[in-house]
C-alpha cells in the first residue's frame, strides 16, 4: 500500500509564507507526477500545482508567481512553498501522487490534507 503524509500547514498572517511537505511511503517502485490541490469549505477541490518526475511544473493562474512546487525523488517527497499568502488561500491542502507500484501496475493516491489558514 501507498501512503502520502502532508505537513507544514497552520495559521499565518496575510503576506506571510508557509512550506508544505508531503512524504510518500509504502510499495512504491516509481513516483510519477505529483501535485498539490486545495479545497475550501463549500467549494470544489482545485488544482494548485503539479510537477512531473523530471521537474516540469504547472500552476493554477491564481498561484502563479506566489507558489513554488518542487520535489526530491531520492526522498520521495514533494513540497509547496507558499509566499504572499492571502485570506482566499485558506483551505485544506492535499498531496496527490501517481505511482507505479510494479512493472504493470499504476495507481493514484491522496494524502489526508493539511489545513492552511490565512488570517489577521
GROMACS .gro file of N, CA, C and O in nm:
model
  480
    1UNK      N    1   0.082  -0.118   0.000
    1UNK     CA    2   0.000   0.000   0.000
    1UNK      C    3   0.087   0.125   0.000
    1UNK      O    4   0.202   0.120   0.042
    2UNK      N    5   0.027   0.236  -0.045
    2UNK     CA    6   0.096   0.363  -0.055
    2UNK      C    7   0.031   0.464   0.039
    2UNK      O    8  -0.092   0.472   0.048
    3UNK      N    9   0.113   0.540   0.107
    3UNK     CA   10   0.064   0.646   0.194
    3UNK      C   11   0.130   0.778   0.158
    3UNK      O   12   0.248   0.783   0.126
    4UNK      N   13   0.052   0.886   0.165
    4UNK     CA   14   0.102   1.021   0.149
    4UNK      C   15   0.071   1.097   0.276
    4UNK      O   16  -0.043   1.099   0.321
    5UNK      N   17   0.172   1.160   0.334
    5UNK     CA   18   0.156   1.231   0.460
    5UNK      C   19   0.196   1.377   0.444
    5UNK      O   20   0.314   1.407   0.423
    6UNK      N   21   0.099   1.468   0.455
    6UNK     CA   22   0.126   1.611   0.444
    6UNK      C   23   0.161   1.670   0.580
    6UNK      O   24   0.113   1.624   0.683
    7UNK      N   25   0.240   1.776   0.577
    7UNK     CA   26   0.272   1.850   0.697
    7UNK      C   27   0.307   1.994   0.659
    7UNK      O   28   0.331   2.024   0.543
    8UNK      N   29   0.310   2.082   0.758
    8UNK     CA   30   0.352   2.219   0.736
    8UNK      C   31   0.241   2.322   0.735
    8UNK      O   32   0.269   2.442   0.728
    9UNK      N   33   0.117   2.278   0.742
    9UNK     CA   34   0.008   2.372   0.746
    9UNK      C   35   0.000   2.443   0.880
    9UNK      O   36   0.068   2.408   0.975
   10UNK      N   37  -0.085   2.545   0.886
   10UNK     CA   38  -0.100   2.620   1.009
   10UNK      C   39  -0.165   2.754   0.985
   10UNK      O   40  -0.222   2.780   0.879
   11UNK      N   41  -0.156   2.840   1.085
   11UNK     CA   42  -0.212   2.974   1.080
   11UNK      C   43  -0.102   3.074   1.046
   11UNK      O   44   0.004   3.074   1.109
   12UNK      N   45  -0.129   3.159   0.948
   12UNK     CA   46  -0.031   3.258   0.906
   12UNK      C   47  -0.104   3.388   0.872
   12UNK      O   48  -0.220   3.385   0.829
   13UNK      N   49  -0.037   3.500   0.892
   13UNK     CA   50  -0.096   3.630   0.858
   13UNK      C   51  -0.090   3.656   0.709
   13UNK      O   52  -0.004   3.603   0.639
   14UNK      N   53  -0.182   3.738   0.657
   14UNK     CA   54  -0.173   3.776   0.516
   14UNK      C   55  -0.035   3.831   0.482
   14UNK      O   56   0.022   3.910   0.558
   15UNK      N   57   0.017   3.789   0.368
   15UNK     CA   58   0.150   3.828   0.327
   15UNK      C   59   0.260   3.735   0.376
   15UNK      O   60   0.375   3.747   0.331
   16UNK      N   61   0.225   3.643   0.463
   16UNK     CA   62   0.322   3.550   0.518
   16UNK      C   63   0.349   3.432   0.427
   16UNK      O   64   0.296   3.424   0.316
   17UNK      N   65   0.431   3.341   0.476
   17UNK     CA   66   0.474   3.225   0.398
   17UNK      C   67   0.461   3.096   0.478
   17UNK      O   68   0.470   3.096   0.601
   18UNK      N   69   0.440   2.987   0.407
   18UNK     CA   70   0.441   2.853   0.463
   18UNK      C   71   0.504   2.760   0.360
   18UNK      O   72   0.494   2.784   0.239
   19UNK      N   73   0.565   2.653   0.409
   19UNK     CA   74   0.611   2.547   0.320
   19UNK      C   75   0.545   2.416   0.360
   19UNK      O   76   0.561   2.369   0.473
   20UNK      N   77   0.472   2.359   0.267
   20UNK     CA   78   0.408   2.230   0.288
   20UNK      C   79   0.498   2.119   0.237
   20UNK      O   80   0.567   2.135   0.137
   21UNK      N   81   0.496   2.007   0.307
   21UNK     CA   82   0.573   1.890   0.268
   21UNK      C   83   0.482   1.770   0.257
   21UNK      O   84   0.382   1.759   0.329
   22UNK      N   85   0.515   1.680   0.168
   22UNK     CA   86   0.441   1.556   0.152
   22UNK      C   87   0.539   1.443   0.134
   22UNK      O   88   0.621   1.446   0.041
   23UNK      N   89   0.531   1.345   0.221
   23UNK     CA   90   0.619   1.229   0.215
   23UNK      C   91   0.542   1.107   0.166
   23UNK      O   92   0.437   1.074   0.222
   24UNK      N   93   0.594   1.042   0.065
   24UNK     CA   94   0.534   0.921   0.012
   24UNK      C   95   0.605   0.799   0.068
   24UNK      O   96   0.728   0.797   0.079
   25UNK      N   97   0.529   0.699   0.104
   25UNK     CA   98   0.587   0.577   0.157
   25UNK      C   99   0.503   0.457   0.116
   25UNK      O  100   0.390   0.473   0.070
   26UNK      N  101   0.558   0.339   0.135
   26UNK     CA  102   0.488   0.217   0.101
   26UNK      C  103   0.545   0.148  -0.021
   26UNK      O  104   0.662   0.165  -0.054
   27UNK      N  105   0.461   0.073  -0.087
   27UNK     CA  106   0.504  -0.008  -0.201
   27UNK      C  107   0.513   0.075  -0.328
   27UNK      O  108   0.429   0.066  -0.418
   28UNK      N  109   0.617   0.156  -0.335
   28UNK     CA  110   0.640   0.246  -0.448
   28UNK      C  111   0.761   0.201  -0.526
   28UNK      O  112   0.871   0.193  -0.472
   29UNK      N  113   0.741   0.176  -0.653
   29UNK     CA  114   0.851   0.146  -0.742
   29UNK      C  115   0.905   0.275  -0.804
   29UNK      O  116   1.025   0.301  -0.801
   30UNK      N  117   0.813   0.356  -0.860
   30UNK     CA  118   0.848   0.485  -0.917
   30UNK      C  119   0.738   0.586  -0.885
   30UNK      O  120   0.620   0.556  -0.900
   31UNK      N  121   0.778   0.704  -0.842
   31UNK     CA  122   0.685   0.815  -0.826
   31UNK      C  123   0.679   0.893  -0.957
   31UNK      O  124   0.780   0.944  -1.004
   32UNK      N  125   0.561   0.899  -1.015
   32UNK     CA  126   0.544   0.974  -1.138
   32UNK      C  127   0.500   1.116  -1.104
   32UNK      O  128   0.560   1.179  -1.019
   33UNK      N  129   0.397   1.168  -1.171
   33UNK     CA  130   0.353   1.304  -1.143
   33UNK      C  131   0.305   1.318  -0.999
   33UNK      O  132   0.239   1.229  -0.946
   34UNK      N  133   0.336   1.431  -0.938
   34UNK     CA  134   0.287   1.464  -0.806
   34UNK      C  135   0.225   1.603  -0.810
   34UNK      O  136   0.253   1.681  -0.901
   35UNK      N  137   0.142   1.633  -0.713
   35UNK     CA  138   0.079   1.764  -0.715
   35UNK      C  139   0.016   1.802  -0.583
   35UNK      O  140   0.009   1.722  -0.489
   36UNK      N  141  -0.026   1.927  -0.578
   36UNK     CA  142  -0.099   1.981  -0.466
   36UNK      C  143  -0.233   2.034  -0.514
   36UNK      O  144  -0.242   2.099  -0.619
   37UNK      N  145  -0.337   2.005  -0.437
   37UNK     CA  146  -0.472   2.052  -0.461
   37UNK      C  147  -0.524   2.112  -0.332
   37UNK      O  148  -0.473   2.084  -0.223
   38UNK      N  149  -0.627   2.194  -0.341
   38UNK     CA  150  -0.684   2.252  -0.220
   38UNK      C  151  -0.835   2.258  -0.230
   38UNK      O  152  -0.892   2.260  -0.338
   39UNK      N  153  -0.899   2.260  -0.114
   39UNK     CA  154  -1.043   2.268  -0.107
   39UNK      C  155  -1.085   2.355   0.011
   39UNK      O  156  -1.051   2.327   0.126
   40UNK      N  157  -1.156   2.461  -0.020
   40UNK     CA  158  -1.213   2.549   0.081
   40UNK      C  159  -1.356   2.504   0.111
   40UNK      O  160  -1.421   2.441   0.026
   41UNK      N  161  -1.408   2.535   0.231
   41UNK     CA  162  -1.545   2.495   0.264
   41UNK      C  163  -1.646   2.545   0.162
   41UNK      O  164  -1.644   2.661   0.123
   42UNK      N  165  -1.731   2.455   0.116
   42UNK     CA  166  -1.834   2.491   0.020
   42UNK      C  167  -1.787   2.504  -0.124
   42UNK      O  168  -1.866   2.541  -0.210
   43UNK      N  169  -1.661   2.473  -0.150
   43UNK     CA  170  -1.607   2.486  -0.284
   43UNK      C  171  -1.552   2.354  -0.334
   43UNK      O  172  -1.527   2.262  -0.256
   44UNK      N  173  -1.534   2.346  -0.464
   44UNK     CA  174  -1.476   2.228  -0.526
   44UNK      C  175  -1.326   2.221  -0.500
   44UNK      O  176  -1.260   2.324  -0.481
   45UNK      N  177  -1.273   2.100  -0.499
   45UNK     CA  178  -1.130   2.084  -0.491
   45UNK      C  179  -1.067   2.136  -0.621
   45UNK      O  180  -1.117   2.108  -0.730
   46UNK      N  181  -0.960   2.212  -0.609
   46UNK     CA  182  -0.899   2.273  -0.725
   46UNK      C  183  -0.749   2.245  -0.730
   46UNK      O  184  -0.683   2.226  -0.627
   47UNK      N  185  -0.697   2.248  -0.850
   47UNK     CA  186  -0.555   2.231  -0.872
   47UNK      C  187  -0.478   2.350  -0.818
   47UNK      O  188  -0.516   2.465  -0.839
   48UNK      N  189  -0.369   2.323  -0.749
   48UNK     CA  190  -0.274   2.425  -0.709
   48UNK      C  191  -0.152   2.420  -0.801
   48UNK      O  192  -0.119   2.518  -0.868
   49UNK      N  193  -0.086   2.305  -0.806
   49UNK     CA  194   0.031   2.288  -0.890
   49UNK      C  195   0.062   2.141  -0.907
   49UNK      O  196   0.028   2.059  -0.821
   50UNK      N  197   0.125   2.106  -1.018
   50UNK     CA  198   0.173   1.970  -1.040
   50UNK      C  199   0.318   1.974  -1.085
   50UNK      O  200   0.365   2.075  -1.138
   51UNK      N  201   0.386   1.862  -1.066
   51UNK     CA  202   0.525   1.851  -1.107
   51UNK      C  203   0.551   1.709  -1.154
   51UNK      O  204   0.512   1.612  -1.090
   52UNK      N  205   0.616   1.696  -1.269
   52UNK     CA  206   0.649   1.564  -1.322
   52UNK      C  207   0.774   1.511  -1.254
   52UNK      O  208   0.843   1.581  -1.181
   53UNK      N  209   0.806   1.386  -1.281
   53UNK     CA  210   0.925   1.325  -1.224
   53UNK      C  211   1.053   1.392  -1.272
   53UNK      O  212   1.157   1.382  -1.207
   54UNK      N  213   1.045   1.462  -1.386
   54UNK     CA  214   1.160   1.534  -1.439
   54UNK      C  215   1.163   1.681  -1.398
   54UNK      O  216   1.257   1.752  -1.434
   55UNK      N  217   1.063   1.726  -1.326
   55UNK     CA  218   1.063   1.862  -1.275
   55UNK      C  219   0.982   1.964  -1.352
   55UNK      O  220   0.986   2.083  -1.318
   56UNK      N  221   0.909   1.923  -1.455
   56UNK     CA  222   0.823   2.016  -1.527
   56UNK      C  223   0.703   2.050  -1.440
   56UNK      O  224   0.643   1.962  -1.380
   57UNK      N  225   0.665   2.178  -1.437
   57UNK     CA  226   0.561   2.223  -1.346
   57UNK      C  227   0.445   2.289  -1.418
   57UNK      O  228   0.460   2.346  -1.526
   58UNK      N  229   0.329   2.282  -1.354
   58UNK     CA  230   0.208   2.351  -1.398
   58UNK      C  231   0.146   2.415  -1.276
   58UNK      O  232   0.133   2.351  -1.172
   59UNK      N  233   0.106   2.543  -1.287
   59UNK     CA  234   0.043   2.615  -1.178
   59UNK      C  235  -0.093   2.667  -1.219
   59UNK      O  236  -0.113   2.708  -1.334
   60UNK      N  237  -0.185   2.669  -1.126
   60UNK     CA  238  -0.309   2.741  -1.147
   60UNK      C  239  -0.278   2.890  -1.154
   60UNK      O  240  -0.184   2.938  -1.089
   61UNK      N  241  -0.355   2.965  -1.232
   61UNK     CA  242  -0.325   3.106  -1.255
   61UNK      C  243  -0.319   3.187  -1.126
   61UNK      O  244  -0.234   3.276  -1.112
   62UNK      N  245  -0.406   3.159  -1.031
   62UNK     CA  246  -0.410   3.238  -0.909
   62UNK      C  247  -0.289   3.215  -0.818
   62UNK      O  248  -0.263   3.296  -0.729
   63UNK      N  249  -0.216   3.107  -0.839
   63UNK     CA  250  -0.099   3.076  -0.759
   63UNK      C  251   0.032   3.113  -0.827
   63UNK      O  252   0.136   3.119  -0.762
   64UNK      N  253   0.026   3.134  -0.956
   64UNK     CA  254   0.145   3.160  -1.035
   64UNK      C  255   0.218   3.284  -0.984
   64UNK      O  256   0.159   3.389  -0.963
   65UNK      N  257   0.348   3.269  -0.959
   65UNK     CA  258   0.428   3.378  -0.909
   65UNK      C  259   0.435   3.386  -0.759
   65UNK      O  260   0.521   3.456  -0.705
   66UNK      N  261   0.347   3.315  -0.689
   66UNK     CA  262   0.346   3.316  -0.543
   66UNK      C  263   0.385   3.181  -0.485
   66UNK      O  264   0.450   3.175  -0.380
   67UNK      N  265   0.344   3.074  -0.552
   67UNK     CA  266   0.371   2.938  -0.503
   67UNK      C  267   0.475   2.870  -0.590
   67UNK      O  268   0.483   2.894  -0.711
   68UNK      N  269   0.554   2.783  -0.528
   68UNK     CA  270   0.654   2.706  -0.600
   68UNK      C  271   0.647   2.560  -0.556
   68UNK      O  272   0.658   2.530  -0.437
   69UNK      N  273   0.628   2.470  -0.652
   69UNK     CA  274   0.628   2.328  -0.623
   69UNK      C  275   0.765   2.270  -0.658
   69UNK      O  276   0.828   2.311  -0.755
   70UNK      N  277   0.811   2.177  -0.577
   70UNK     CA  278   0.939   2.111  -0.601
   70UNK      C  279   0.932   1.969  -0.549
   70UNK      O  280   0.838   1.932  -0.479
   71UNK      N  281   1.032   1.889  -0.583
   71UNK     CA  282   1.032   1.750  -0.536
   71UNK      C  283   1.174   1.700  -0.516
   71UNK      O  284   1.269   1.753  -0.574
   72UNK      N  285   1.185   1.598  -0.434
   72UNK     CA  286   1.311   1.529  -0.409
   72UNK      C  287   1.283   1.382  -0.434
   72UNK      O  288   1.222   1.314  -0.351
   73UNK      N  289   1.325   1.333  -0.549
   73UNK     CA  290   1.294   1.196  -0.587
   73UNK      C  291   1.361   1.093  -0.495
   73UNK      O  292   1.303   0.989  -0.466
   74UNK      N  293   1.482   1.123  -0.450
   74UNK     CA  294   1.552   1.031  -0.361
   74UNK      C  295   1.479   1.014  -0.229
   74UNK      O  296   1.476   0.905  -0.172
   75UNK      N  297   1.420   1.123  -0.179
   75UNK     CA  298   1.347   1.119  -0.053
   75UNK      C  299   1.200   1.088  -0.070
   75UNK      O  300   1.128   1.073   0.029
   76UNK      N  301   1.154   1.079  -0.194
   76UNK     CA  302   1.012   1.056  -0.225
   76UNK      C  303   0.925   1.163  -0.159
   76UNK      O  304   0.826   1.132  -0.093
   77UNK      N  305   0.962   1.287  -0.180
   77UNK     CA  306   0.888   1.398  -0.121
   77UNK      C  307   0.857   1.506  -0.224
   77UNK      O  308   0.930   1.524  -0.322
   78UNK      N  309   0.748   1.576  -0.201
   78UNK     CA  310   0.711   1.691  -0.281
   78UNK      C  311   0.681   1.806  -0.185
   78UNK      O  312   0.630   1.784  -0.075
   79UNK      N  313   0.713   1.929  -0.228
   79UNK     CA  314   0.699   2.045  -0.143
   79UNK      C  315   0.618   2.153  -0.213
   79UNK      O  316   0.612   2.158  -0.336
   80UNK      N  317   0.558   2.238  -0.134
   80UNK     CA  318   0.490   2.355  -0.187
   80UNK      C  319   0.529   2.475  -0.103
   80UNK      O  320   0.490   2.486   0.013
   81UNK      N  321   0.609   2.564  -0.161
   81UNK     CA  322   0.646   2.689  -0.096
   81UNK      C  323   0.542   2.793  -0.130
   81UNK      O  324   0.520   2.823  -0.247
   82UNK      N  325   0.477   2.848  -0.029
   82UNK     CA  326   0.369   2.943  -0.048
   82UNK      C  327   0.411   3.078   0.010
   82UNK      O  328   0.436   3.089   0.130
   83UNK      N  329   0.419   3.178  -0.075
   83UNK     CA  330   0.456   3.313  -0.035
   83UNK      C  331   0.341   3.410  -0.064
   83UNK      O  332   0.251   3.380  -0.141
   84UNK      N  333   0.347   3.526  -0.002
   84UNK     CA  334   0.246   3.630  -0.023
   84UNK      C  335   0.105   3.575  -0.006
   84UNK      O  336   0.017   3.598  -0.089
   85UNK      N  337   0.084   3.503   0.100
   85UNK     CA  338  -0.043   3.436   0.122
   85UNK      C  339  -0.157   3.536   0.144
   85UNK      O  340  -0.138   3.641   0.205
   86UNK      N  341  -0.273   3.500   0.092
   86UNK     CA  342  -0.393   3.581   0.101
   86UNK      C  343  -0.501   3.505   0.176
   86UNK      O  344  -0.500   3.383   0.179
   87UNK      N  345  -0.597   3.577   0.235
   87UNK     CA  346  -0.706   3.507   0.304
   87UNK      C  347  -0.777   3.405   0.215
   87UNK      O  348  -0.821   3.300   0.265
   88UNK      N  349  -0.789   3.433   0.087
   88UNK     CA  350  -0.855   3.340  -0.004
   88UNK      C  351  -0.776   3.212  -0.030
   88UNK      O  352  -0.826   3.120  -0.095
   89UNK      N  353  -0.652   3.206   0.019
   89UNK     CA  354  -0.574   3.083   0.011
   89UNK      C  355  -0.612   2.984   0.122
   89UNK      O  356  -0.564   2.871   0.121
   90UNK      N  357  -0.694   3.028   0.216
   90UNK     CA  358  -0.736   2.941   0.325
   90UNK      C  359  -0.810   2.820   0.270
   90UNK      O  360  -0.909   2.833   0.198
   91UNK      N  361  -0.762   2.701   0.304
   91UNK     CA  362  -0.820   2.577   0.253
   91UNK      C  363  -0.747   2.460   0.316
   91UNK      O  364  -0.644   2.476   0.382
   92UNK      N  365  -0.800   2.341   0.292
   92UNK     CA  366  -0.727   2.219   0.321
   92UNK      C  367  -0.647   2.184   0.196
   92UNK      O  368  -0.703   2.178   0.086
   93UNK      N  369  -0.518   2.164   0.213
   93UNK     CA  370  -0.430   2.135   0.101
   93UNK      C  371  -0.398   1.985   0.100
   93UNK      O  372  -0.357   1.928   0.202
   94UNK      N  373  -0.416   1.924  -0.017
   94UNK     CA  374  -0.398   1.781  -0.032
   94UNK      C  375  -0.283   1.749  -0.127
   94UNK      O  376  -0.269   1.811  -0.232
   95UNK      N  377  -0.205   1.651  -0.090
   95UNK     CA  378  -0.099   1.598  -0.175
   95UNK      C  379  -0.155   1.487  -0.262
   95UNK      O  380  -0.237   1.407  -0.217
   96UNK      N  381  -0.110   1.482  -0.385
   96UNK     CA  382  -0.153   1.380  -0.480
   96UNK      C  383  -0.031   1.320  -0.548
   96UNK      O  384   0.066   1.391  -0.577
   97UNK      N  385  -0.035   1.190  -0.574
   97UNK     CA  386   0.075   1.126  -0.643
   97UNK      C  387   0.025   1.016  -0.734
   97UNK      O  388  -0.065   0.940  -0.698
   98UNK      N  389   0.082   1.011  -0.853
   98UNK     CA  390   0.062   0.899  -0.944
   98UNK      C  391   0.182   0.808  -0.927
   98UNK      O  392   0.296   0.851  -0.943
   99UNK      N  393   0.154   0.682  -0.896
   99UNK     CA  394   0.258   0.590  -0.852
   99UNK      C  395   0.261   0.467  -0.940
   99UNK      O  396   0.156   0.410  -0.974
  100UNK      N  397   0.380   0.425  -0.977
  100UNK     CA  398   0.399   0.294  -1.037
  100UNK      C  399   0.440   0.200  -0.924
  100UNK      O  400   0.545   0.219  -0.862
  101UNK      N  401   0.357   0.103  -0.897
  101UNK     CA  402   0.382   0.011  -0.787
  101UNK      C  403   0.443  -0.121  -0.831
  101UNK      O  404   0.482  -0.203  -0.748
  102UNK      N  405   0.451  -0.142  -0.961
  102UNK     CA  406   0.509  -0.263  -1.016
  102UNK      C  407   0.531  -0.245  -1.164
  102UNK      O  408   0.505  -0.138  -1.220
  103UNK      N  409   0.577  -0.350  -1.230
  103UNK     CA  410   0.605  -0.341  -1.373
  103UNK      C  411   0.482  -0.302  -1.453
  103UNK      O  412   0.490  -0.222  -1.547
  104UNK      N  413   0.367  -0.356  -1.418
  104UNK     CA  414   0.244  -0.331  -1.493
  104UNK      C  415   0.134  -0.268  -1.407
  104UNK      O  416   0.017  -0.269  -1.445
  105UNK      N  417   0.171  -0.212  -1.293
  105UNK     CA  418   0.072  -0.159  -1.201
  105UNK      C  419   0.095  -0.011  -1.172
  105UNK      O  420   0.206   0.028  -1.132
  106UNK      N  421  -0.008   0.070  -1.189
  106UNK     CA  422  -0.004   0.212  -1.154
  106UNK      C  423  -0.127   0.246  -1.072
  106UNK      O  424  -0.230   0.180  -1.082
  107UNK      N  425  -0.118   0.352  -0.994
  107UNK     CA  426  -0.230   0.394  -0.913
  107UNK      C  427  -0.214   0.540  -0.874
  107UNK      O  428  -0.105   0.598  -0.885
  108UNK      N  429  -0.323   0.600  -0.829
  108UNK     CA  430  -0.323   0.739  -0.784
  108UNK      C  431  -0.361   0.743  -0.637
  108UNK      O  432  -0.452   0.671  -0.593
  109UNK      N  433  -0.294   0.830  -0.561
  109UNK     CA  434  -0.317   0.835  -0.417
  109UNK      C  435  -0.328   0.979  -0.368
  109UNK      O  436  -0.273   1.072  -0.428
  110UNK      N  437  -0.399   0.995  -0.258
  110UNK     CA  438  -0.420   1.124  -0.195
  110UNK      C  439  -0.378   1.120  -0.049
  110UNK      O  440  -0.396   1.019   0.019
  111UNK      N  441  -0.324   1.231   0.000
  111UNK     CA  442  -0.297   1.245   0.141
  111UNK      C  443  -0.421   1.285   0.217
  111UNK      O  444  -0.528   1.306   0.159
  112UNK      N  445  -0.409   1.295   0.348
  112UNK     CA  446  -0.524   1.326   0.433
  112UNK      C  447  -0.556   1.475   0.437
  112UNK      O  448  -0.663   1.514   0.482
  113UNK      N  449  -0.464   1.557   0.392
  113UNK     CA  450  -0.482   1.700   0.389
  113UNK      C  451  -0.421   1.770   0.509
  113UNK      O  452  -0.411   1.714   0.618
  114UNK      N  453  -0.380   1.895   0.488
  114UNK     CA  454  -0.329   1.979   0.596
  114UNK      C  455  -0.394   2.116   0.585
  114UNK      O  456  -0.405   2.173   0.476
  115UNK      N  457  -0.440   2.169   0.698
  115UNK     CA  458  -0.514   2.294   0.699
  115UNK      C  459  -0.419   2.413   0.691
  115UNK      O  460  -0.322   2.423   0.766
  116UNK      N  461  -0.450   2.505   0.600
  116UNK     CA  462  -0.381   2.632   0.590
  116UNK      C  463  -0.483   2.742   0.613
  116UNK      O  464  -0.584   2.750   0.543
  117UNK      N  465  -0.459   2.826   0.713
  117UNK     CA  466  -0.548   2.936   0.744
  117UNK      C  467  -0.470   3.067   0.738
  117UNK      O  468  -0.370   3.083   0.807
  118UNK      N  469  -0.517   3.158   0.654
  118UNK     CA  470  -0.453   3.288   0.637
  118UNK      C  471  -0.547   3.393   0.695
  118UNK      O  472  -0.653   3.420   0.639
  119UNK      N  473  -0.508   3.450   0.807
  119UNK     CA  474  -0.596   3.543   0.878
  119UNK      C  475  -0.514   3.635   0.967
  119UNK      O  476  -0.410   3.596   1.019
  120UNK      N  477  -0.561   3.757   0.984
  120UNK     CA  478  -0.500   3.851   1.075
  120UNK      C  479  -0.577   3.860   1.206
  120UNK      O  480  -0.541   3.935   1.295
   0.00000   0.00000   0.00000
